[in-house]
mmCIF file of C-alpha atoms in Angstrom:
data_model
loop_
_atom_site.group_PDB
_atom_site.id
_atom_site.type_symbol
_atom_site.label_atom_id
_atom_site.label_comp_id
_atom_site.label_asym_id
_atom_site.label_seq_id
_atom_site.Cartn_x
_atom_site.Cartn_y
_atom_site.Cartn_z
ATOM 1 C CA MET A 1 -18.034 -1.571 7.427
ATOM 2 C CA ASN A 2 -18.438 0.816 10.356
ATOM 3 C CA ARG A 3 -21.890 2.305 10.872
ATOM 4 C CA TYR A 4 -22.034 5.811 12.304
ATOM 5 C CA LEU A 5 -25.034 7.464 13.923
ATOM 6 C CA VAL A 6 -25.916 10.721 12.157
ATOM 7 C CA PRO A 7 -27.761 13.419 14.149
ATOM 8 C CA ALA A 8 -31.248 14.287 12.927
ATOM 9 C CA SER A 9 -30.040 17.780 12.043
ATOM 10 C CA LEU A 10 -27.873 16.250 9.336
ATOM 11 C CA LEU A 11 -30.698 14.236 7.816
ATOM 12 C CA GLY A 12 -33.521 15.292 5.515
ATOM 13 C CA THR A 13 -32.709 17.714 2.714
ATOM 14 C CA ALA A 14 -29.050 17.877 3.742
ATOM 15 C CA VAL A 15 -28.457 14.210 2.961
ATOM 16 C CA GLY A 16 -28.449 14.661 -0.806
ATOM 17 C CA GLY A 17 -25.795 17.345 -0.638
ATOM 18 C CA ALA A 18 -23.787 15.343 1.904
ATOM 19 C CA VAL A 19 -23.704 12.324 -0.376
ATOM 20 C CA LEU A 20 -22.521 14.457 -3.299
ATOM 21 C CA PHE A 21 -19.843 16.010 -1.070
ATOM 22 C CA LYS A 22 -18.754 12.569 0.106
ATOM 23 C CA ASP A 23 -18.442 11.375 -3.504
ATOM 24 C CA TYR A 24 -16.349 14.456 -4.334
ATOM 25 C CA VAL A 25 -14.024 13.949 -1.358
ATOM 26 C CA ALA A 26 -13.659 10.235 -2.056
ATOM 27 C CA GLY A 27 -12.313 10.883 -5.537
ATOM 28 C CA GLY A 28 -14.565 8.594 -7.519
ATOM 29 C CA ALA A 29 -13.990 5.499 -9.597
ATOM 30 C CA CYS A 30 -10.964 4.610 -11.710
ATOM 31 C CA PRO A 31 -11.507 6.471 -15.005
ATOM 32 C CA SER A 32 -9.673 3.845 -17.068
ATOM 33 C CA LYS A 33 -11.593 0.959 -18.635
ATOM 34 C CA ALA A 34 -8.402 -0.863 -19.628
ATOM 35 C CA THR A 35 -8.201 -4.622 -19.102
ATOM 36 C CA ILE A 36 -5.136 -6.651 -18.141
ATOM 37 C CA GLN A 37 -6.105 -9.990 -19.633
ATOM 38 C CA GLY A 38 -3.488 -12.609 -18.831
ATOM 39 C CA LYS A 39 -1.175 -10.264 -16.923
ATOM 40 C CA THR A 40 0.217 -11.441 -13.599
ATOM 41 C CA VAL A 41 -0.372 -9.161 -10.604
ATOM 42 C CA ILE A 42 0.919 -9.487 -7.031
ATOM 43 C CA VAL A 43 -0.936 -7.594 -4.293
ATOM 44 C CA THR A 44 0.513 -7.676 -0.782
ATOM 45 C CA GLY A 45 -1.825 -7.526 2.216
ATOM 46 C CA ALA A 46 -4.716 -8.580 -0.018
ATOM 47 C CA ASN A 47 -6.849 -10.512 2.464
ATOM 48 C CA THR A 48 -8.795 -7.433 3.602
ATOM 49 C CA GLY A 49 -9.397 -3.727 3.063
ATOM 50 C CA ILE A 50 -7.827 -1.811 0.174
ATOM 51 C CA GLY A 51 -5.629 -4.746 -0.822
ATOM 52 C CA LYS A 52 -8.535 -7.147 -1.218
ATOM 53 C CA GLN A 53 -10.563 -4.591 -3.151
ATOM 54 C CA THR A 54 -7.589 -3.819 -5.421
ATOM 55 C CA ALA A 55 -7.143 -7.529 -6.120
ATOM 56 C CA LEU A 56 -10.862 -7.825 -6.862
ATOM 57 C CA GLU A 57 -10.825 -4.852 -9.255
ATOM 58 C CA LEU A 58 -7.815 -6.255 -11.130
ATOM 59 C CA ALA A 59 -9.324 -9.736 -11.224
ATOM 60 C CA ARG A 60 -12.416 -8.225 -12.855
ATOM 61 C CA ARG A 61 -10.129 -6.854 -15.551
ATOM 62 C CA GLY A 62 -8.773 -10.289 -16.378
ATOM 63 C CA GLY A 63 -5.542 -10.438 -14.421
ATOM 64 C CA ASN A 64 -3.814 -13.495 -12.989
ATOM 65 C CA ILE A 65 -3.900 -12.364 -9.356
ATOM 66 C CA ILE A 66 -1.595 -13.485 -6.547
ATOM 67 C CA LEU A 67 -2.716 -12.495 -3.045
ATOM 68 C CA ALA A 68 0.359 -12.271 -0.816
ATOM 69 C CA CYS A 69 -0.602 -12.380 2.869
ATOM 70 C CA ARG A 70 0.653 -13.388 6.292
ATOM 71 C CA ASP A 71 -2.583 -15.052 7.464
ATOM 72 C CA MET A 72 -3.187 -17.877 5.013
ATOM 73 C CA GLU A 73 -6.644 -18.738 6.322
ATOM 74 C CA LYS A 74 -7.866 -15.205 5.629
ATOM 75 C CA CYS A 75 -5.916 -15.101 2.369
ATOM 76 C CA GLU A 76 -7.526 -18.305 1.065
ATOM 77 C CA ALA A 77 -10.951 -16.998 2.072
ATOM 78 C CA ALA A 78 -10.305 -13.701 0.255
ATOM 79 C CA ALA A 79 -9.148 -15.522 -2.873
ATOM 80 C CA LYS A 80 -12.301 -17.642 -2.789
ATOM 81 C CA ASP A 81 -14.467 -14.517 -2.403
ATOM 82 C CA ILE A 82 -12.778 -12.829 -5.359
ATOM 83 C CA ARG A 83 -13.043 -15.917 -7.580
ATOM 84 C CA ARG A 84 -16.736 -16.185 -6.769
ATOM 85 C CA GLU A 85 -17.488 -12.507 -7.316
ATOM 86 C CA THR A 86 -15.467 -12.039 -10.524
ATOM 87 C CA LEU A 87 -15.737 -15.552 -12.012
ATOM 88 C CA ASN A 88 -11.986 -15.261 -12.580
ATOM 89 C CA HIS A 89 -10.449 -18.500 -11.355
ATOM 90 C CA ARG A 90 -6.879 -17.262 -11.777
ATOM 91 C CA VAL A 91 -6.797 -15.855 -8.240
ATOM 92 C CA ASN A 92 -4.437 -17.580 -5.827
ATOM 93 C CA ALA A 93 -3.209 -17.170 -2.260
ATOM 94 C CA ARG A 94 0.484 -17.242 -1.293
ATOM 95 C CA HIS A 95 2.141 -16.869 2.080
ATOM 96 C CA LEU A 96 4.173 -13.709 2.671
ATOM 97 C CA ASP A 97 5.122 -12.262 6.047
ATOM 98 C CA LEU A 98 6.679 -8.842 5.471
ATOM 99 C CA ALA A 99 7.939 -8.833 9.053
ATOM 100 C CA SER A 100 10.298 -11.700 8.158
ATOM 101 C CA LEU A 101 13.181 -11.389 5.677
ATOM 102 C CA LYS A 102 13.234 -15.195 5.473
ATOM 103 C CA SER A 103 9.576 -15.289 4.447
ATOM 104 C CA ILE A 104 10.106 -12.541 1.861
ATOM 105 C CA ARG A 105 13.018 -14.402 0.302
ATOM 106 C CA GLU A 106 11.042 -17.654 0.211
ATOM 107 C CA PHE A 107 8.056 -15.952 -1.394
ATOM 108 C CA ALA A 108 10.205 -14.233 -4.030
ATOM 109 C CA ALA A 109 12.061 -17.456 -4.835
ATOM 110 C CA LYS A 110 8.763 -19.261 -5.386
ATOM 111 C CA ILE A 111 7.442 -16.491 -7.636
ATOM 112 C CA ILE A 112 10.642 -16.477 -9.697
ATOM 113 C CA GLU A 113 10.498 -20.266 -10.074
ATOM 114 C CA GLU A 114 6.784 -20.664 -10.784
ATOM 115 C CA GLU A 115 5.667 -17.507 -12.606
ATOM 116 C CA GLU A 116 6.765 -16.864 -16.160
ATOM 117 C CA ARG A 117 5.990 -13.152 -15.860
ATOM 118 C CA VAL A 118 5.120 -10.525 -13.240
ATOM 119 C CA HIS A 119 3.569 -7.436 -14.803
ATOM 120 C CA VAL A 120 2.283 -5.541 -11.766
ATOM 121 C CA LEU A 121 3.483 -5.455 -8.145
ATOM 122 C CA VAL A 122 1.200 -3.625 -5.717
ATOM 123 C CA ASN A 123 3.026 -3.033 -2.429
ATOM 124 C CA ASN A 124 -0.122 -2.490 -0.382
ATOM 125 C CA ALA A 125 0.384 -4.182 3.000
ATOM 126 C CA ALA A 126 0.953 -1.934 6.006
ATOM 127 C CA VAL A 127 0.742 -1.609 9.756
ATOM 128 C CA MET A 128 -0.311 1.666 11.337
ATOM 129 C CA ARG A 129 0.430 3.110 14.760
ATOM 130 C CA CYS A 130 0.963 -0.239 16.435
ATOM 131 C CA PRO A 131 2.667 -0.597 19.840
ATOM 132 C CA HIS A 132 6.472 -0.677 19.951
ATOM 133 C CA TRP A 133 6.842 -4.048 18.266
ATOM 134 C CA THR A 134 9.800 -5.350 16.305
ATOM 135 C CA THR A 135 9.971 -7.652 13.324
ATOM 136 C CA GLU A 136 11.548 -11.101 13.322
ATOM 137 C CA ASP A 137 14.812 -9.428 12.283
ATOM 138 C CA GLY A 138 14.699 -6.692 14.937
ATOM 139 C CA PHE A 139 13.393 -3.771 12.871
ATOM 140 C CA GLU A 140 10.805 -1.365 14.254
ATOM 141 C CA MET A 141 7.561 -2.903 12.984
ATOM 142 C CA GLN A 142 6.178 -0.010 10.932
ATOM 143 C CA LEU A 143 9.475 0.697 9.168
ATOM 144 C CA GLY A 144 10.069 -3.036 8.805
ATOM 145 C CA VAL A 145 6.755 -3.890 7.158
ATOM 146 C CA ASN A 146 5.804 -0.669 5.404
ATOM 147 C CA HIS A 147 9.229 0.065 3.929
ATOM 148 C CA LEU A 148 11.992 -2.494 4.456
ATOM 149 C CA GLY A 149 9.864 -5.553 3.695
ATOM 150 C CA HIS A 150 8.600 -4.107 0.425
ATOM 151 C CA PHE A 151 12.068 -2.756 -0.378
ATOM 152 C CA LEU A 152 13.506 -6.270 -0.228
ATOM 153 C CA LEU A 153 10.567 -7.889 -2.004
ATOM 154 C CA THR A 154 10.697 -5.402 -4.874
ATOM 155 C CA ASN A 155 14.443 -5.768 -5.338
ATOM 156 C CA LEU A 156 14.208 -9.561 -5.370
ATOM 157 C CA LEU A 157 11.524 -9.407 -8.081
ATOM 158 C CA LEU A 158 13.155 -6.707 -10.229
ATOM 159 C CA ASP A 159 14.692 -9.099 -12.771
ATOM 160 C CA LYS A 160 11.309 -10.788 -13.241
ATOM 161 C CA LEU A 161 9.593 -7.404 -13.626
ATOM 162 C CA LYS A 162 12.205 -6.257 -16.147
ATOM 163 C CA ALA A 163 11.768 -9.461 -18.147
ATOM 164 C CA SER A 164 8.008 -8.795 -18.178
ATOM 165 C CA ALA A 165 8.237 -5.152 -19.316
ATOM 166 C CA PRO A 166 6.279 -3.013 -19.703
ATOM 167 C CA SER A 167 5.547 -3.579 -16.033
ATOM 168 C CA ARG A 168 4.564 -1.486 -13.057
ATOM 169 C CA ILE A 169 5.273 -1.171 -9.341
ATOM 170 C CA ILE A 170 2.740 0.649 -7.159
ATOM 171 C CA ASN A 171 3.777 1.644 -3.632
ATOM 172 C CA LEU A 172 1.071 2.664 -1.177
ATOM 173 C CA SER A 173 2.214 5.556 0.959
ATOM 174 C CA SER A 174 0.049 8.037 2.856
ATOM 175 C CA LEU A 175 -0.596 11.733 3.186
ATOM 176 C CA ALA A 176 0.986 11.200 6.616
ATOM 177 C CA HIS A 177 4.397 11.179 4.894
ATOM 178 C CA ILE A 178 4.340 14.990 4.991
ATOM 179 C CA ALA A 179 4.772 14.822 8.776
ATOM 180 C CA GLY A 180 7.583 12.292 8.479
ATOM 181 C CA HIS A 181 11.330 12.669 8.898
ATOM 182 C CA ILE A 182 14.047 10.103 8.230
ATOM 183 C CA ASP A 183 16.210 9.873 11.342
ATOM 184 C CA PHE A 184 19.317 8.089 10.100
ATOM 185 C CA ASP A 185 20.786 8.088 13.610
ATOM 186 C CA ASP A 186 17.864 6.049 14.964
ATOM 187 C CA LEU A 187 15.779 4.561 12.144
ATOM 188 C CA ASN A 188 14.541 1.732 14.347
ATOM 189 C CA TRP A 189 13.693 3.763 17.457
ATOM 190 C CA GLU A 190 16.340 2.133 19.633
ATOM 191 C CA LYS A 191 17.556 5.347 21.278
ATOM 192 C CA ARG A 192 14.453 7.547 21.571
ATOM 193 C CA LYS A 193 11.175 7.163 23.404
ATOM 194 C CA TYR A 194 8.881 5.438 20.947
ATOM 195 C CA ASP A 195 6.325 7.623 19.168
ATOM 196 C CA THR A 196 4.030 5.355 17.149
ATOM 197 C CA LYS A 197 2.596 8.218 15.079
ATOM 198 C CA ALA A 198 6.035 9.594 14.175
ATOM 199 C CA ALA A 199 7.220 6.071 13.342
ATOM 200 C CA TYR A 200 4.284 5.598 10.977
ATOM 201 C CA CYS A 201 4.955 8.932 9.266
ATOM 202 C CA GLN A 202 8.646 8.068 8.882
ATOM 203 C CA SER A 203 7.772 4.707 7.301
ATOM 204 C CA LYS A 204 5.418 6.312 4.779
ATOM 205 C CA LEU A 205 7.975 9.001 3.895
ATOM 206 C CA ALA A 206 10.459 6.182 3.320
ATOM 207 C CA VAL A 207 8.030 4.650 0.802
ATOM 208 C CA VAL A 208 7.976 7.842 -1.284
ATOM 209 C CA LEU A 209 11.767 8.221 -1.115
ATOM 210 C CA PHE A 210 12.187 4.572 -2.162
ATOM 211 C CA THR A 211 9.856 5.204 -5.099
ATOM 212 C CA LYS A 212 11.871 8.237 -6.229
ATOM 213 C CA GLU A 213 15.232 6.476 -6.065
ATOM 214 C CA LEU A 214 13.946 3.273 -7.658
ATOM 215 C CA SER A 215 12.484 5.205 -10.587
ATOM 216 C CA GLN A 216 15.938 6.614 -11.309
ATOM 217 C CA ARG A 217 17.501 3.173 -11.219
ATOM 218 C CA LEU A 218 14.818 1.758 -13.539
ATOM 219 C CA GLN A 219 15.175 4.315 -16.319
ATOM 220 C CA GLY A 220 15.221 2.596 -19.701
ATOM 221 C CA THR A 221 14.063 -0.785 -18.373
ATOM 222 C CA GLY A 222 10.358 -0.501 -19.189
ATOM 223 C CA VAL A 223 9.498 -0.830 -15.493
ATOM 224 C CA THR A 224 7.757 2.118 -13.824
ATOM 225 C CA VAL A 225 7.187 2.810 -10.146
ATOM 226 C CA ASN A 226 4.834 5.310 -8.521
ATOM 227 C CA ALA A 227 3.634 6.027 -4.984
ATOM 228 C CA LEU A 228 0.155 6.993 -3.899
ATOM 229 C CA HIS A 229 -2.024 8.119 -1.036
ATOM 230 C CA PRO A 230 -5.262 6.139 -1.420
ATOM 231 C CA GLY A 231 -7.252 8.287 0.994
ATOM 232 C CA VAL A 232 -8.420 7.508 4.498
ATOM 233 C CA ALA A 233 -10.474 4.317 4.384
ATOM 234 C CA ARG A 234 -12.613 2.230 6.715
ATOM 235 C CA THR A 235 -10.253 -0.715 7.047
ATOM 236 C CA GLU A 236 -8.507 -2.785 9.715
ATOM 237 C CA LEU A 237 -5.363 -0.656 9.275
ATOM 238 C CA GLY A 238 -6.581 1.782 11.923
ATOM 239 C CA ARG A 239 -7.255 -0.877 14.548
ATOM 240 C CA HIS A 240 -4.410 0.364 16.800
ATOM 241 C CA THR A 241 -5.519 4.004 16.805
ATOM 242 C CA GLY A 242 -8.439 3.515 19.210
ATOM 243 C CA MET A 243 -10.682 5.481 16.861
ATOM 244 C CA HIS A 244 -13.361 2.808 16.500
ATOM 245 C CA SER A 245 -13.540 1.972 20.204
ATOM 246 C CA SER A 246 -13.957 5.569 21.346
ATOM 247 C CA THR A 247 -17.494 6.711 22.212
ATOM 248 C CA PHE A 248 -16.495 10.302 21.435
ATOM 249 C CA SER A 249 -15.187 9.305 18.010
ATOM 250 C CA SER A 250 -18.209 7.190 17.144
ATOM 251 C CA PHE A 251 -20.946 9.591 18.211
ATOM 252 C CA THR A 252 -19.387 13.059 17.919
ATOM 253 C CA LEU A 253 -16.941 12.636 15.045
ATOM 254 C CA GLY A 254 -18.948 9.881 13.360
ATOM 255 C CA PRO A 255 -20.906 12.119 10.961
ATOM 256 C CA ILE A 256 -17.708 13.911 9.917
ATOM 257 C CA PHE A 257 -15.978 10.591 9.267
ATOM 258 C CA TRP A 258 -18.979 9.431 7.254
ATOM 259 C CA LEU A 259 -18.375 12.408 4.960
ATOM 260 C CA LEU A 260 -14.601 12.151 4.724
ATOM 261 C CA VAL A 261 -13.662 8.467 5.019
ATOM 262 C CA LYS A 262 -13.695 6.214 1.968
ATOM 263 C CA SER A 263 -14.984 2.704 1.647
ATOM 264 C CA PRO A 264 -12.241 0.159 0.812
ATOM 265 C CA GLN A 265 -13.771 -0.132 -2.663
ATOM 266 C CA LEU A 266 -13.308 3.581 -3.368
ATOM 267 C CA ALA A 267 -9.874 3.625 -1.717
ATOM 268 C CA ALA A 268 -8.776 0.849 -4.098
ATOM 269 C CA GLN A 269 -9.494 2.968 -7.192
ATOM 270 C CA PRO A 270 -6.134 4.826 -7.224
ATOM 271 C CA SER A 271 -4.158 1.559 -7.026
ATOM 272 C CA THR A 272 -6.293 0.142 -9.815
ATOM 273 C CA TYR A 273 -5.764 3.269 -11.901
ATOM 274 C CA LEU A 274 -1.978 3.180 -11.524
ATOM 275 C CA ALA A 275 -1.970 -0.522 -12.404
ATOM 276 C CA VAL A 276 -4.031 -0.388 -15.604
ATOM 277 C CA ALA A 277 -4.326 3.114 -17.087
ATOM 278 C CA GLU A 278 -2.872 3.257 -20.585
ATOM 279 C CA GLU A 279 -2.271 6.998 -20.241
ATOM 280 C CA LEU A 280 0.200 6.271 -17.413
ATOM 281 C CA GLU A 281 2.463 4.125 -19.601
ATOM 282 C CA GLY A 282 5.994 5.384 -18.967
ATOM 283 C CA VAL A 283 4.998 7.635 -16.038
ATOM 284 C CA SER A 284 7.394 6.927 -13.185
ATOM 285 C CA GLY A 285 8.730 8.362 -9.950
ATOM 286 C CA LYS A 286 5.538 10.274 -9.232
ATOM 287 C CA TYR A 287 3.310 10.660 -6.184
ATOM 288 C CA PHE A 288 -0.457 10.463 -6.587
ATOM 289 C CA HIS A 289 -3.039 11.774 -4.141
ATOM 290 C CA GLY A 290 -6.002 9.641 -5.067
ATOM 291 C CA LEU A 291 -6.328 9.741 -8.852
ATOM 292 C CA LYS A 292 -4.309 12.955 -9.306
ATOM 293 C CA GLU A 293 -0.567 13.462 -9.479
ATOM 294 C CA LYS A 294 0.592 15.835 -6.740
ATOM 295 C CA ALA A 295 3.890 17.099 -5.376
ATOM 296 C CA PRO A 296 4.951 15.183 -2.238
ATOM 297 C CA ALA A 297 6.550 16.730 0.834
ATOM 298 C CA PRO A 298 9.885 18.522 0.228
ATOM 299 C CA GLU A 299 11.904 15.854 2.113
ATOM 300 C CA ALA A 300 10.347 13.212 -0.154
ATOM 301 C CA GLU A 301 12.047 14.893 -3.119
ATOM 302 C CA ASP A 302 15.476 15.170 -1.519
ATOM 303 C CA VAL A 303 17.745 13.165 -3.821
ATOM 304 C CA GLU A 304 20.534 12.784 -1.270
ATOM 305 C CA VAL A 305 18.162 11.549 1.438
ATOM 306 C CA ALA A 306 16.681 9.055 -1.041
ATOM 307 C CA ARG A 307 20.117 7.710 -1.992
ATOM 308 C CA ARG A 308 21.218 7.460 1.625
ATOM 309 C CA LEU A 309 18.001 5.681 2.616
ATOM 310 C CA TRP A 310 18.465 3.208 -0.245
ATOM 311 C CA ALA A 311 22.002 2.375 0.880
ATOM 312 C CA GLU A 312 20.950 1.978 4.515
ATOM 313 C CA SER A 313 17.901 -0.109 3.593
ATOM 314 C CA ALA A 314 20.036 -2.398 1.430
ATOM 315 C CA ARG A 315 22.469 -2.852 4.314
ATOM 316 C CA LEU A 316 19.707 -3.637 6.793
ATOM 317 C CA VAL A 317 17.978 -6.267 4.627
ATOM 318 C CA GLY A 318 21.241 -7.819 3.452
ATOM 319 C CA LEU A 319 21.152 -6.972 -0.241
#
């Protein structure tokens, strides 16, 4: 957890009000007390941050948790931490590299072979504002991991999810999707000068569009899918932004960030809520900002864009 220095002027009697304000901004704890005893849950990117905390919350509620991560050493350590903290020994680590279509197919094949049911899929893993990297298959990294990797994974597991109905898919997007635009002429930034922020926003818009189109295709199956913005959290996701290494950010903006930025534990509450809440049974195709359903950006509700993105995504990943 990052520690920020707070000026003396913000201390004293102001602290009580600041803490209350911080709690309000953060959105609070999952209001549902529902358990998921015996249900199988997959959480991608679960070795750290929001993913790890989501896995921990769902393990506490009795789930059979599968942590799907690229770094197996960190994944095994996270699984051990969660087993120790929750006393739930049905928490296991599996290798999944969302920047590799081969790895995704191998992971899905193993799940289909070894797991009788999959009740919840939390597509949590993400990269944010990284340099101009490409995946193993040549996709721009943020689109490749944040959207295309989860697009393929979800489609490969759909039959298992349908057989396990009622089941749920939770896609982590971001408020940044409102600044996104799907450029069908250059999805992978091969023609334009690379803009890492714009690429991130495009990838998170793609997540919401994928959610909308998938919900239409899943009507009547007992499988729901929703997207969410978990809030801005203190996690490793922002490691490429330079925020934590900047003296200006740490000392000048630090107090503001202390008020506005969530802990991973609080940021995991919306994912937990969408995974377990009984009142959300049958709710699908929606976008949640924290614990509340909200309207996404206008482009995220464009049916034709969603259909076109689905077709192009399917072509790119070889479905």
